[in-house]
Amino acid sequence: MGDKGKWATHPSERLRVRPGFAIEGFDHRSSPGWKGDEGDAVDEMKRRGQDLYDLQEKLFAEAKTAGGTRSVLLVLQGMDTAGKGGIVGHVVGMVNPYGTQVRAFGCPTEEERKHHYLWRIENSLPLPGRIGVFDRSHYEQVLVVRVENLEPPEEWGQHYDEINAFEEKVAASGTAIVKCALMVSPEEQLRRLKDRLDDPSKYWKYNPQDIDKRAAWDQYMEAYQDVFDRCSTDIAPWYAIPADHKWFARLAIAELLTSTLEGLAPQWPPADFDVAEEQTRIGALKG
Ligand code: AMP
Ligand code: MG
């Protein structure tokens, strides 16, 4: 895992959803495992951002020239205003854009509705060497679909096992899956929603339907609890990220992503040409 920085306990340990995890009593404002303050977090983000950039480039190089097939998939879920977009901008934004594939999943389009719900997901999986990001995901099928009764319980009730089987297949094909739930408190969400209405540069982020979703907060939390209980597997665990402090959520997810890539230990591929011979040829050239 390399240098631990100011982590007393690494987020892969501290934030991992294990059996018995309960959303009730969750401290949304906490920064579990982090010994530093916000300023330290900014420094650490820079440091790990450089590591992340380099690791992704290595993974990309492996895929380009050495037949590498591995990739990483970051799944982001969370209530409106939880900060999913900020993670894309501030964490994924530290990587070379060439090496990333970002996809947001909204209401299924007419075309998407003609297919199984995993169809659009499967089509958006990262190519070898890339970090794929899902801003919302297949989990909407057991979150919004469940809470808003878009399918009967017999139907959505089957998706948990289906999703686990799907993720097992994705992982077996060489994609490391990192699932992060951004846990914002209802109080902080209210502040952020008000903020959006106070600032014309944020109107575009505001959706009147967010208020209806907020009214069903408890049902959403029940749905999230079931996701945690049933879909936090060894192959693709969930991480519950306290998200009231944006700096902590960003720091924690940057660390989870970077350490996942470290675990893959990508290597610079050896030259597939004779280096000495090429040096001789270059040496003989005149400027
Ligand atoms: P946003 O992420 O703010 O752009 O909002 C996207 C909206 O699409 C959210 O309200 C999601 O709940 C909704 N959404 C995503 N996936 C589905 C789905 N499978 N069925 C219905 N609504 C969905
Ligand atoms: Mg929204």
CSV table of C-alpha atoms and ligand atoms in Angstrom, one decimal:
chain,number,residue,atom,x,y,z
A,1,MET,CA,0.0,0.0,0.0
A,2,GLY,CA,3.1,2.2,0.0
A,3,ASP,CA,3.3,5.4,2.2
A,4,LYS,CA,0.3,5.7,4.5
A,5,GLY,CA,0.4,9.4,4.7
A,6,LYS,CA,-1.8,10.7,7.5
A,7,TRP,CA,-4.2,7.8,7.4
A,8,ALA,CA,-4.3,6.0,10.8
A,9,THR,CA,-6.5,3.4,9.2
A,10,HIS,CA,-6.6,3.0,5.4
A,11,PRO,CA,-10.1,3.9,3.9
A,12,SER,CA,-10.2,0.4,2.3
A,13,GLU,CA,-10.4,-0.9,5.8
A,14,ARG,CA,-12.2,1.9,7.7
A,15,LEU,CA,-14.9,2.7,5.2
A,16,ARG,CA,-15.7,-0.7,3.9
A,17,VAL,CA,-19.2,-1.9,4.4
A,18,ARG,CA,-19.1,-5.2,6.3
A,19,PRO,CA,-22.0,-7.3,7.6
A,20,GLY,CA,-23.7,-5.5,10.4
A,21,PHE,CA,-23.0,-2.0,9.0
A,22,ALA,CA,-26.0,0.3,9.7
A,23,ILE,CA,-26.8,3.6,8.1
A,24,GLU,CA,-28.7,4.6,11.2
A,25,GLY,CA,-26.3,6.5,13.4
A,26,PHE,CA,-23.9,7.1,10.5
A,27,ASP,CA,-21.8,10.3,11.1
A,28,HIS,CA,-21.9,12.2,7.8
A,29,ARG,CA,-19.6,14.9,9.1
A,30,SER,CA,-16.8,12.6,10.2
A,31,SER,CA,-13.5,11.9,8.6
A,32,PRO,CA,-12.8,8.3,9.7
A,33,GLY,CA,-9.2,7.2,9.7
A,34,TRP,CA,-7.8,10.6,8.7
A,35,LYS,CA,-5.4,12.1,11.2
A,36,GLY,CA,-4.9,15.4,9.4
A,37,ASP,CA,-7.1,18.5,8.8
A,38,GLU,CA,-8.5,19.9,5.6
A,39,GLY,CA,-5.3,21.6,4.7
A,40,ASP,CA,-3.4,18.3,5.1
A,41,ALA,CA,-6.0,16.7,2.9
A,42,VAL,CA,-5.4,19.2,0.1
A,43,ASP,CA,-1.6,18.4,0.2
A,44,GLU,CA,-2.3,14.7,0.3
A,45,MET,CA,-4.6,14.9,-2.7
A,46,LYS,CA,-1.9,16.5,-4.7
A,47,ARG,CA,0.6,13.8,-3.8
A,48,ARG,CA,-1.7,10.9,-4.4
A,49,GLY,CA,-3.1,12.6,-7.5
A,50,GLN,CA,0.4,12.4,-9.0
A,51,ASP,CA,0.6,8.7,-8.1
A,52,LEU,CA,-2.8,8.1,-9.6
A,53,TYR,CA,-1.8,9.8,-12.8
A,54,ASP,CA,1.3,7.7,-13.1
A,55,LEU,CA,-0.3,4.4,-12.2
A,56,GLN,CA,-3.1,5.0,-14.8
A,57,GLU,CA,-0.6,5.8,-17.4
A,58,LYS,CA,1.3,2.5,-16.7
A,59,LEU,CA,-2.0,0.6,-16.9
A,60,PHE,CA,-2.7,2.3,-20.2
A,61,ALA,CA,0.8,1.6,-21.5
A,62,GLU,CA,0.3,-2.1,-20.7
A,63,ALA,CA,-3.0,-2.2,-22.5
A,64,LYS,CA,-1.6,-0.4,-25.6
A,65,THR,CA,1.6,-2.3,-26.2
A,66,ALA,CA,1.7,-5.4,-23.9
A,67,GLY,CA,-1.8,-6.9,-24.4
A,68,GLY,CA,-3.0,-5.7,-21.0
A,69,THR,CA,-6.7,-6.2,-20.4
A,70,ARG,CA,-7.1,-4.7,-16.9
A,71,SER,CA,-9.1,-1.7,-16.0
A,72,VAL,CA,-10.8,0.0,-13.0
A,73,LEU,CA,-14.4,0.9,-12.5
A,74,LEU,CA,-15.4,3.5,-10.0
A,75,VAL,CA,-19.1,3.3,-9.2
A,76,LEU,CA,-20.6,6.5,-7.6
A,77,GLN,CA,-24.0,6.5,-5.9
A,78,GLY,CA,-25.5,9.0,-3.6
A,79,MET,CA,-28.5,11.3,-3.0
A,80,ASP,CA,-28.8,14.5,-5.0
A,81,THR,CA,-26.1,17.0,-4.0
A,82,ALA,CA,-24.0,14.3,-2.4
A,83,GLY,CA,-21.1,15.4,-4.5
A,84,LYS,CA,-20.8,12.8,-7.3
A,85,GLY,CA,-20.0,15.4,-9.9
A,86,GLY,CA,-17.3,16.9,-7.6
A,87,ILE,CA,-15.6,13.5,-7.4
A,88,VAL,CA,-15.5,13.3,-11.2
A,89,GLY,CA,-14.1,16.8,-11.5
A,90,HIS,CA,-11.7,16.8,-8.6
A,91,VAL,CA,-10.6,13.2,-8.3
A,92,VAL,CA,-11.0,11.7,-11.7
A,93,GLY,CA,-9.9,15.1,-13.1
A,94,MET,CA,-6.4,14.4,-11.8
A,95,VAL,CA,-5.9,11.6,-14.3
A,96,ASN,CA,-5.1,12.1,-18.0
A,97,PRO,CA,-8.5,12.4,-19.8
A,98,TYR,CA,-7.3,9.9,-22.4
A,99,GLY,CA,-7.3,7.3,-19.6
A,100,THR,CA,-10.8,7.9,-18.3
A,101,GLN,CA,-14.3,7.1,-19.4
A,102,VAL,CA,-17.0,8.9,-17.5
A,103,ARG,CA,-20.6,8.0,-17.9
A,104,ALA,CA,-23.7,9.4,-16.1
A,105,PHE,CA,-26.8,7.3,-15.9
A,106,GLY,CA,-30.1,9.2,-15.9
A,107,CYS,CA,-33.6,8.0,-16.6
A,108,PRO,CA,-33.3,5.4,-19.3
A,109,THR,CA,-33.8,6.6,-22.8
A,110,GLU,CA,-36.4,5.1,-25.1
A,111,GLU,CA,-33.7,3.0,-26.7
A,112,GLU,CA,-32.4,1.9,-23.4
A,113,ARG,CA,-35.8,0.9,-22.2
A,114,LYS,CA,-36.0,-1.6,-25.0
A,115,HIS,CA,-33.2,-3.6,-23.4
A,116,HIS,CA,-32.4,-5.3,-20.1
A,117,TYR,CA,-31.3,-2.7,-17.5
A,118,LEU,CA,-27.7,-4.1,-17.6
A,119,TRP,CA,-27.4,-3.5,-21.3
A,120,ARG,CA,-26.5,0.2,-21.1
A,121,ILE,CA,-24.2,-0.7,-18.1
A,122,GLU,CA,-22.3,-3.4,-20.0
A,123,ASN,CA,-21.9,-1.1,-23.0
A,124,SER,CA,-20.3,1.5,-20.8
A,125,LEU,CA,-17.7,-0.7,-19.1
A,126,PRO,CA,-14.1,0.7,-19.3
A,127,LEU,CA,-11.8,-0.4,-22.0
A,128,PRO,CA,-8.5,-2.0,-21.1
A,129,GLY,CA,-6.1,0.5,-19.4
A,130,ARG,CA,-8.9,3.0,-18.5
A,131,ILE,CA,-10.5,4.2,-15.3
A,132,GLY,CA,-14.3,4.0,-16.0
A,133,VAL,CA,-16.6,6.1,-13.8
A,134,PHE,CA,-20.3,5.6,-13.3
A,135,ASP,CA,-22.1,8.6,-12.0
A,136,ARG,CA,-25.1,6.5,-10.8
A,137,SER,CA,-25.2,3.0,-12.1
A,138,HIS,CA,-27.1,-0.3,-12.3
A,139,TYR,CA,-27.9,0.3,-8.6
A,140,GLU,CA,-30.6,2.8,-9.6
A,141,GLN,CA,-32.5,-0.4,-10.5
A,142,VAL,CA,-32.8,-1.2,-6.7
A,143,LEU,CA,-32.9,2.5,-5.5
A,144,VAL,CA,-35.1,4.9,-7.5
A,145,VAL,CA,-36.9,2.0,-9.3
A,146,ARG,CA,-37.7,0.4,-5.9
A,147,VAL,CA,-38.7,3.6,-4.0
A,148,GLU,CA,-40.8,5.0,-6.9
A,149,ASN,CA,-42.5,1.7,-7.6
A,150,LEU,CA,-41.3,1.6,-11.2
A,151,GLU,CA,-41.2,-2.2,-10.9
A,152,PRO,CA,-43.1,-4.5,-8.6
A,153,PRO,CA,-41.1,-6.0,-5.7
A,154,GLU,CA,-41.0,-9.4,-7.3
A,155,GLU,CA,-39.1,-7.8,-10.1
A,156,TRP,CA,-36.6,-5.5,-8.3
A,157,GLY,CA,-36.2,-8.1,-5.6
A,158,GLN,CA,-34.3,-10.2,-8.1
A,159,HIS,CA,-31.8,-7.6,-9.1
A,160,TYR,CA,-29.5,-7.9,-6.1
A,161,ASP,CA,-28.4,-11.5,-7.0
A,162,GLU,CA,-28.3,-10.5,-10.6
A,163,ILE,CA,-26.1,-7.5,-9.9
A,164,ASN,CA,-23.7,-9.6,-7.8
A,165,ALA,CA,-23.4,-12.2,-10.6
A,166,PHE,CA,-22.8,-9.4,-13.1
A,167,GLU,CA,-20.1,-7.8,-11.0
A,168,GLU,CA,-18.4,-11.1,-10.5
A,169,LYS,CA,-18.2,-11.5,-14.3
A,170,VAL,CA,-16.9,-8.0,-14.7
A,171,ALA,CA,-14.2,-8.5,-12.1
A,172,ALA,CA,-13.2,-11.9,-13.6
A,173,SER,CA,-12.7,-10.1,-16.9
A,174,GLY,CA,-10.0,-8.0,-15.3
A,175,THR,CA,-11.9,-4.9,-14.1
A,176,ALA,CA,-11.3,-3.9,-10.5
A,177,ILE,CA,-14.5,-2.5,-9.1
A,178,VAL,CA,-14.6,0.3,-6.5
A,179,LYS,CA,-18.1,1.2,-5.3
A,180,CYS,CA,-18.5,4.4,-3.3
A,181,ALA,CA,-21.7,5.6,-1.7
A,182,LEU,CA,-21.5,9.3,-0.9
A,183,MET,CA,-23.4,9.7,2.3
A,184,VAL,CA,-24.7,13.2,2.7
A,185,SER,CA,-26.9,14.1,5.7
A,186,PRO,CA,-30.4,15.5,5.1
A,187,GLU,CA,-29.4,18.8,6.8
A,188,GLU,CA,-26.4,19.3,4.5
A,189,GLN,CA,-28.5,18.4,1.5
A,190,LEU,CA,-30.9,21.1,2.4
A,191,ARG,CA,-28.1,23.6,2.7
A,192,ARG,CA,-26.8,22.6,-0.7
A,193,LEU,CA,-30.2,22.7,-2.4
A,194,LYS,CA,-30.8,26.2,-1.0
A,195,ASP,CA,-27.4,27.2,-2.3
A,196,ARG,CA,-28.3,26.1,-5.7
A,197,LEU,CA,-31.3,28.4,-5.7
A,198,ASP,CA,-29.3,31.3,-4.3
A,199,ASP,CA,-26.8,31.2,-7.1
A,200,PRO,CA,-27.7,31.6,-10.8
A,201,SER,CA,-24.5,29.7,-11.7
A,202,LYS,CA,-26.0,26.7,-9.9
A,203,TYR,CA,-29.6,26.8,-11.3
A,204,TRP,CA,-28.6,24.2,-13.9
A,205,LYS,CA,-27.9,21.7,-11.1
A,206,TYR,CA,-31.3,22.2,-9.5
A,207,ASN,CA,-34.1,19.9,-10.4
A,208,PRO,CA,-37.5,20.5,-8.8
A,209,GLN,CA,-37.9,16.7,-8.5
A,210,ASP,CA,-35.0,16.7,-6.0
A,211,ILE,CA,-37.5,17.9,-3.4
A,212,ASP,CA,-39.8,14.9,-4.1
A,213,LYS,CA,-36.8,12.5,-3.8
A,214,ARG,CA,-35.9,14.2,-0.5
A,215,ALA,CA,-39.4,13.6,0.8
A,216,ALA,CA,-38.8,9.9,0.4
A,217,TRP,CA,-35.5,10.1,2.3
A,218,ASP,CA,-36.2,7.3,4.7
A,219,GLN,CA,-37.3,4.9,1.9
A,220,TYR,CA,-34.1,5.7,0.0
A,221,MET,CA,-32.1,4.9,3.1
A,222,GLU,CA,-33.9,1.6,3.5
A,223,ALA,CA,-33.1,0.9,-0.1
A,224,TYR,CA,-29.4,1.8,0.4
A,225,GLN,CA,-29.3,-0.4,3.5
A,226,ASP,CA,-30.5,-3.4,1.5
A,227,VAL,CA,-27.9,-2.6,-1.2
A,228,PHE,CA,-25.2,-2.6,1.5
A,229,ASP,CA,-26.5,-5.8,3.1
A,230,ARG,CA,-26.8,-7.7,-0.1
A,231,CYS,CA,-24.3,-6.3,-2.6
A,232,SER,CA,-21.1,-5.5,-0.5
A,233,THR,CA,-19.2,-8.6,-1.7
A,234,ASP,CA,-15.6,-9.6,-1.4
A,235,ILE,CA,-15.1,-9.1,-5.1
A,236,ALA,CA,-16.8,-5.7,-5.2
A,237,PRO,CA,-17.2,-4.2,-1.7
A,238,TRP,CA,-19.1,-1.0,-1.0
A,239,TYR,CA,-17.4,1.9,0.7
A,240,ALA,CA,-19.7,4.3,2.7
A,241,ILE,CA,-18.1,7.7,2.4
A,242,PRO,CA,-19.1,10.5,4.8
A,243,ALA,CA,-19.8,13.3,2.4
A,244,ASP,CA,-20.8,16.4,4.4
A,245,HIS,CA,-17.2,17.5,4.1
A,246,LYS,CA,-16.4,17.5,0.4
A,247,TRP,CA,-12.7,17.6,1.1
A,248,PHE,CA,-12.9,14.3,3.0
A,249,ALA,CA,-15.1,12.5,0.4
A,250,ARG,CA,-12.7,13.5,-2.3
A,251,LEU,CA,-9.6,12.6,-0.3
A,252,ALA,CA,-11.0,9.2,0.6
A,253,ILE,CA,-12.1,8.3,-2.9
A,254,ALA,CA,-8.8,9.5,-4.3
A,255,GLU,CA,-7.0,7.2,-1.9
A,256,LEU,CA,-9.3,4.2,-2.6
A,257,LEU,CA,-8.8,4.6,-6.4
A,258,THR,CA,-5.0,5.1,-6.1
A,259,SER,CA,-4.5,2.1,-3.8
A,260,THR,CA,-6.7,0.0,-6.1
A,261,LEU,CA,-4.3,0.8,-8.9
A,262,GLU,CA,-1.3,0.1,-6.7
A,263,GLY,CA,-2.8,-3.3,-6.1
A,264,LEU,CA,-2.9,-4.0,-9.8
A,265,ALA,CA,0.8,-3.1,-9.9
A,266,PRO,CA,1.0,-2.1,-13.5
A,267,GLN,CA,4.5,-2.1,-15.0
A,268,TRP,CA,6.0,-0.1,-17.9
A,269,PRO,CA,6.0,-2.5,-20.8
A,270,PRO,CA,9.5,-3.5,-22.2
A,271,ALA,CA,10.3,-2.1,-25.6
A,272,ASP,CA,9.1,-4.3,-28.5
A,273,PHE,CA,12.1,-3.1,-30.6
A,274,ASP,CA,15.8,-3.2,-30.2
A,275,VAL,CA,16.6,-0.1,-28.1
A,276,ALA,CA,20.4,-0.1,-28.8
A,277,GLU,CA,19.8,-0.5,-32.5
A,278,GLU,CA,17.3,2.4,-32.5
A,279,GLN,CA,19.8,4.6,-30.5
A,280,THR,CA,22.4,3.9,-33.1
A,281,ARG,CA,20.0,4.9,-35.9
A,282,ILE,CA,19.0,8.1,-34.1
A,283,GLY,CA,22.6,8.8,-33.3
A,284,ALA,CA,23.4,8.7,-37.0
A,285,LEU,CA,20.8,11.3,-37.9
A,286,LYS,CA,21.6,14.9,-38.5
A,287,GLY,CA,19.5,17.8,-37.0
B,1,AMP,P1,-28.8,13.5,-12.1
B,1,AMP,O1,-27.9,12.4,-11.6
B,1,AMP,O2,-29.1,14.6,-11.1
B,1,AMP,O3,-28.6,13.9,-13.5
B,1,AMP,O4,-30.3,12.7,-12.2
B,1,AMP,C1,-30.5,11.6,-12.9
B,1,AMP,C2,-31.8,11.0,-12.5
B,1,AMP,O5,-32.1,9.8,-13.3
B,1,AMP,C3,-31.9,10.7,-11.0
B,1,AMP,O6,-33.1,11.2,-10.5
B,1,AMP,C4,-32.0,9.1,-11.1
B,1,AMP,O7,-32.7,8.6,-10.0
B,1,AMP,C5,-32.6,8.9,-12.4
B,1,AMP,N1,-32.4,7.5,-12.9
B,1,AMP,C6,-31.2,6.9,-13.1
B,1,AMP,N2,-31.3,5.6,-13.4
B,1,AMP,C7,-32.7,5.4,-13.5
B,1,AMP,C8,-33.4,4.3,-13.8
B,1,AMP,N3,-32.9,3.1,-14.1
B,1,AMP,N4,-34.8,4.4,-13.7
B,1,AMP,C9,-35.4,5.6,-13.4
B,1,AMP,N5,-34.7,6.7,-13.1
B,1,AMP,C10,-33.3,6.6,-13.1
B,2,MG,MG,-29.5,16.0,-9.8
